[in-house]
Amino acid sequence: MFTGIIEDIGTVKTLQSDRQSMEITVISPKIVADVKLGDSIAVNGVCLTVTHYNDQELTMDVMPETVKATNLQQLTVGHAVNLERAMPANGRFGGHFVSGHVDGVGKIIRKRPMANAVYIDIELSEDLTSYCIPKGSITIDGTSLTLFHVEKNSVTVSLIPHTYKETVLGVKNVGALVNIETDLVGKYIIHQLKGGQQSSTITKDYLAKHGF
């Protein structure tokens, strides 16, 4: 589990790919300071497992489904990536519930300054915007952000100077692809309301009968 609060911007050192799967090595002395084999690391919001590390860098495997469903397939050597270690049980919860399981990819269609903030408009499929609500949470390249505006096929977020500077969203331009994870709690609620649990005995009549 992650929070969407980016800890470091790492640099891709090497990439080995066979078009279906990948092995990625990222330079980040800060992240590897207390890392262990098997630890979960969010790379641009994608939960990956550490398979090797030293005092400067860490290596992770990317399976075919993840390559296909995220923007990791577009990485090249030298690319900057957002990094976050899994949340410790005794840590502060500064963002929102982030699983590291990306729902899809969006595209930046506009960036504009507004006072001390930067507004970013991102094109999304309707399948993704259906899980988005104004003032709700969204994870963009692993960064926990608040939805400022929601349209049928796009959303708008507002970045404060710190977030703009300390994440890769500050260097991504119009046309860049970003990983999207919609709100985890919202997805479960909508799934339930759509009848995702057919065997559930909880209905509107049941709730009314028991005083809800």
Short mmCIF file of C-alpha atoms in Angstrom, two decimals:
data_model
loop_
_atom_site.label_atom_id
_atom_site.label_comp_id
_atom_site.label_asym_id
_atom_site.label_seq_id
_atom_site.Cartn_x
_atom_site.Cartn_y
_atom_site.Cartn_z
CA MET A 1 0.00 0.00 0.00
CA PHE A 2 1.21 3.51 -0.89
CA THR A 3 0.03 7.05 -0.16
CA GLY A 4 0.90 8.91 -3.38
CA ILE A 5 3.46 11.14 -1.63
CA ILE A 6 6.53 10.96 -3.86
CA GLU A 7 9.77 10.38 -1.96
CA ASP A 8 12.31 10.82 -4.74
CA ILE A 9 12.77 11.30 -8.45
CA GLY A 10 14.96 8.48 -9.71
CA THR A 11 16.83 8.14 -13.00
CA VAL A 12 16.54 5.11 -15.26
CA LYS A 13 20.03 3.60 -15.59
CA THR A 14 19.35 0.51 -17.68
CA LEU A 15 16.41 -1.14 -19.42
CA GLN A 16 16.28 -4.68 -20.70
CA SER A 17 13.19 -5.50 -22.71
CA ASP A 18 11.94 -8.25 -24.98
CA ARG A 19 8.86 -6.20 -26.02
CA GLN A 20 6.68 -8.09 -23.56
CA SER A 21 8.52 -7.89 -20.24
CA MET A 22 11.16 -5.57 -18.84
CA GLU A 23 13.90 -5.33 -16.26
CA ILE A 24 14.48 -1.78 -15.06
CA THR A 25 17.33 -0.39 -12.96
CA VAL A 26 16.81 3.00 -11.34
CA ILE A 27 19.37 5.21 -9.58
CA SER A 28 18.09 6.51 -6.23
CA PRO A 29 20.42 6.45 -3.19
CA LYS A 30 17.59 7.83 -1.06
CA ILE A 31 15.20 4.98 -1.82
CA VAL A 32 17.79 2.20 -1.44
CA ALA A 33 18.90 3.52 1.95
CA ASP A 34 16.71 0.99 3.76
CA VAL A 35 15.42 -1.23 0.94
CA LYS A 36 15.34 -5.04 1.10
CA LEU A 37 14.92 -7.76 -1.50
CA GLY A 38 11.24 -8.28 -2.21
CA ASP A 39 10.22 -4.78 -1.13
CA SER A 40 7.47 -3.04 -3.07
CA ILE A 41 8.38 0.23 -4.80
CA ALA A 42 5.97 2.42 -6.76
CA VAL A 43 7.62 3.55 -10.01
CA ASN A 44 5.47 6.21 -11.68
CA GLY A 45 2.65 4.75 -9.61
CA VAL A 46 3.28 1.13 -10.64
CA CYS A 47 3.93 -1.32 -7.81
CA LEU A 48 7.12 -3.27 -8.61
CA THR A 49 9.22 -5.71 -6.59
CA VAL A 50 12.91 -5.16 -5.83
CA THR A 51 15.00 -8.05 -7.20
CA HIS A 52 18.48 -6.55 -6.72
CA TYR A 53 20.01 -3.44 -5.19
CA ASN A 54 23.23 -1.78 -4.03
CA ASP A 55 23.94 1.53 -2.32
CA GLN A 56 23.03 3.56 -5.40
CA GLU A 57 20.43 1.73 -7.44
CA LEU A 58 17.69 -0.89 -7.46
CA THR A 59 16.47 -3.33 -10.08
CA MET A 60 12.88 -4.48 -10.65
CA ASP A 61 11.06 -6.76 -13.08
CA VAL A 62 8.03 -5.62 -15.07
CA MET A 63 5.67 -8.36 -16.23
CA PRO A 64 3.94 -8.31 -19.65
CA GLU A 65 0.52 -7.12 -18.42
CA THR A 66 2.14 -4.18 -16.62
CA VAL A 67 4.20 -3.25 -19.68
CA LYS A 68 1.05 -3.26 -21.81
CA ALA A 69 -1.13 -1.29 -19.40
CA THR A 70 1.24 1.49 -18.25
CA ASN A 71 3.60 4.16 -19.55
CA LEU A 72 6.66 2.21 -18.38
CA GLN A 73 6.91 0.86 -21.92
CA GLN A 74 7.93 4.35 -23.06
CA LEU A 75 10.81 4.74 -20.63
CA THR A 76 14.35 5.11 -21.96
CA VAL A 77 17.72 5.38 -20.25
CA GLY A 78 17.99 8.74 -18.50
CA HIS A 79 14.25 9.16 -17.94
CA ALA A 80 13.13 10.55 -14.59
CA VAL A 81 10.60 8.48 -12.61
CA ASN A 82 8.57 9.09 -9.47
CA LEU A 83 9.48 6.74 -6.61
CA GLU A 84 7.71 5.84 -3.38
CA ARG A 85 8.39 3.05 -0.92
CA ALA A 86 5.48 1.12 0.56
CA MET A 87 3.93 2.87 3.55
CA PRO A 88 5.26 1.70 6.96
CA ALA A 89 2.67 0.78 9.58
CA ASN A 90 3.93 3.58 11.84
CA GLY A 91 4.17 6.21 9.10
CA ARG A 92 2.08 9.30 8.43
CA PHE A 93 -0.71 8.95 5.89
CA GLY A 94 -0.23 12.13 3.88
CA GLY A 95 -2.04 11.27 0.65
CA HIS A 96 -4.76 8.68 0.07
CA PHE A 97 -5.06 4.90 -0.34
CA VAL A 98 -2.93 3.96 -3.38
CA SER A 99 -2.53 0.31 -4.40
CA GLY A 100 0.02 0.73 -7.17
CA HIS A 101 -2.29 -1.13 -9.57
CA VAL A 102 -2.70 1.24 -12.51
CA ASP A 103 -6.16 1.45 -14.08
CA GLY A 104 -5.06 2.98 -17.37
CA VAL A 105 -3.08 5.66 -19.12
CA GLY A 106 -4.04 9.29 -19.73
CA LYS A 107 -2.52 12.03 -21.87
CA ILE A 108 -1.62 15.56 -20.83
CA ILE A 109 -3.52 17.91 -23.13
CA ARG A 110 -2.89 21.26 -21.46
CA LYS A 111 -0.71 22.87 -18.77
CA ARG A 112 -1.28 26.42 -17.61
CA PRO A 113 -0.08 28.56 -14.69
CA MET A 114 -2.70 29.99 -12.35
CA ALA A 115 -1.35 32.24 -9.58
CA ASN A 116 1.02 30.01 -7.58
CA ALA A 117 -0.37 26.78 -9.06
CA VAL A 118 -0.20 24.91 -12.35
CA TYR A 119 -3.39 23.43 -13.80
CA ILE A 120 -2.96 20.23 -15.80
CA ASP A 121 -5.72 18.86 -18.03
CA ILE A 122 -5.50 15.14 -18.72
CA GLU A 123 -7.43 13.24 -21.36
CA LEU A 124 -8.95 10.01 -20.04
CA SER A 125 -11.31 7.37 -21.31
CA GLU A 126 -14.88 7.52 -20.05
CA ASP A 127 -14.23 4.21 -18.27
CA LEU A 128 -11.79 6.08 -16.03
CA THR A 129 -13.66 9.36 -15.59
CA SER A 130 -16.67 7.39 -14.36
CA TYR A 131 -14.67 6.80 -11.17
CA CYS A 132 -13.71 10.48 -10.80
CA ILE A 133 -15.57 13.15 -8.82
CA PRO A 134 -14.71 16.83 -8.20
CA LYS A 135 -12.65 17.19 -5.00
CA GLY A 136 -12.02 13.43 -5.07
CA SER A 137 -8.60 11.78 -5.16
CA ILE A 138 -6.65 10.49 -8.14
CA THR A 139 -3.13 9.14 -8.57
CA ILE A 140 -1.18 10.45 -11.56
CA ASP A 141 2.22 8.84 -12.17
CA GLY A 142 2.10 7.82 -8.52
CA THR A 143 1.31 11.32 -7.24
CA SER A 144 -1.72 11.77 -4.99
CA LEU A 145 -3.73 14.72 -6.30
CA THR A 146 -7.17 16.27 -5.84
CA LEU A 147 -9.50 16.47 -8.82
CA PHE A 148 -10.26 20.11 -9.56
CA HIS A 149 -12.65 19.54 -12.49
CA VAL A 150 -14.11 16.48 -14.21
CA GLU A 151 -15.47 16.19 -17.76
CA LYS A 152 -16.69 13.15 -19.69
CA ASN A 153 -13.27 12.51 -21.23
CA SER A 154 -10.87 14.61 -19.19
CA VAL A 155 -9.96 15.75 -15.69
CA THR A 156 -8.11 18.76 -14.30
CA VAL A 157 -5.74 18.78 -11.35
CA SER A 158 -3.94 21.66 -9.68
CA LEU A 159 -0.32 21.35 -8.56
CA ILE A 160 1.26 23.50 -5.87
CA PRO A 161 4.88 24.61 -6.54
CA HIS A 162 6.34 21.89 -4.29
CA THR A 163 4.51 19.07 -6.09
CA TYR A 164 5.36 20.54 -9.49
CA LYS A 165 9.05 20.68 -8.59
CA GLU A 166 9.36 17.39 -6.69
CA THR A 167 7.59 15.06 -9.15
CA VAL A 168 8.01 14.18 -12.82
CA LEU A 169 4.78 16.02 -13.62
CA GLY A 170 6.81 19.22 -13.59
CA VAL A 171 8.92 18.11 -16.55
CA LYS A 172 6.24 16.32 -18.57
CA ASN A 173 4.88 18.31 -21.49
CA VAL A 174 1.64 18.29 -23.48
CA GLY A 175 1.27 14.93 -25.20
CA ALA A 176 3.05 12.95 -22.49
CA LEU A 177 1.37 9.81 -21.18
CA VAL A 178 0.73 9.41 -17.46
CA ASN A 179 -0.31 6.41 -15.37
CA ILE A 180 -3.73 6.73 -13.74
CA GLU A 181 -5.07 5.01 -10.65
CA THR A 182 -8.54 6.12 -9.65
CA ASP A 183 -9.73 6.20 -6.04
CA LEU A 184 -9.56 2.72 -4.51
CA VAL A 185 -12.48 3.18 -2.12
CA GLY A 186 -14.67 4.65 -4.86
CA LYS A 187 -14.02 1.68 -7.13
CA TYR A 188 -15.19 -0.78 -4.49
CA ILE A 189 -18.34 1.22 -3.80
CA ILE A 190 -19.27 1.52 -7.47
CA HIS A 191 -18.53 -2.16 -8.04
CA GLN A 192 -20.89 -3.07 -5.21
CA LEU A 193 -23.64 -0.74 -6.42
CA LYS A 194 -23.39 -2.22 -9.93
CA GLY A 195 -24.05 -5.66 -8.49
CA GLY A 196 -20.47 -6.90 -8.47
CA GLN A 197 -21.28 -9.11 -5.49
CA GLN A 198 -24.32 -11.00 -6.68
CA SER A 199 -24.45 -13.18 -3.56
CA SER A 200 -24.62 -10.26 -1.14
CA THR A 201 -27.69 -10.19 1.14
CA ILE A 202 -27.34 -6.43 1.71
CA THR A 203 -30.08 -4.66 -0.24
CA LYS A 204 -31.95 -1.37 0.09
CA ASP A 205 -34.87 -3.22 1.72
CA TYR A 206 -32.50 -4.94 4.18
CA LEU A 207 -30.91 -1.63 5.15
CA ALA A 208 -34.30 0.07 5.57
CA LYS A 209 -35.57 -2.80 7.69
CA HIS A 210 -32.61 -2.47 10.04
CA GLY A 211 -32.87 1.27 10.47
CA PHE A 212 -30.44 2.58 7.85
#
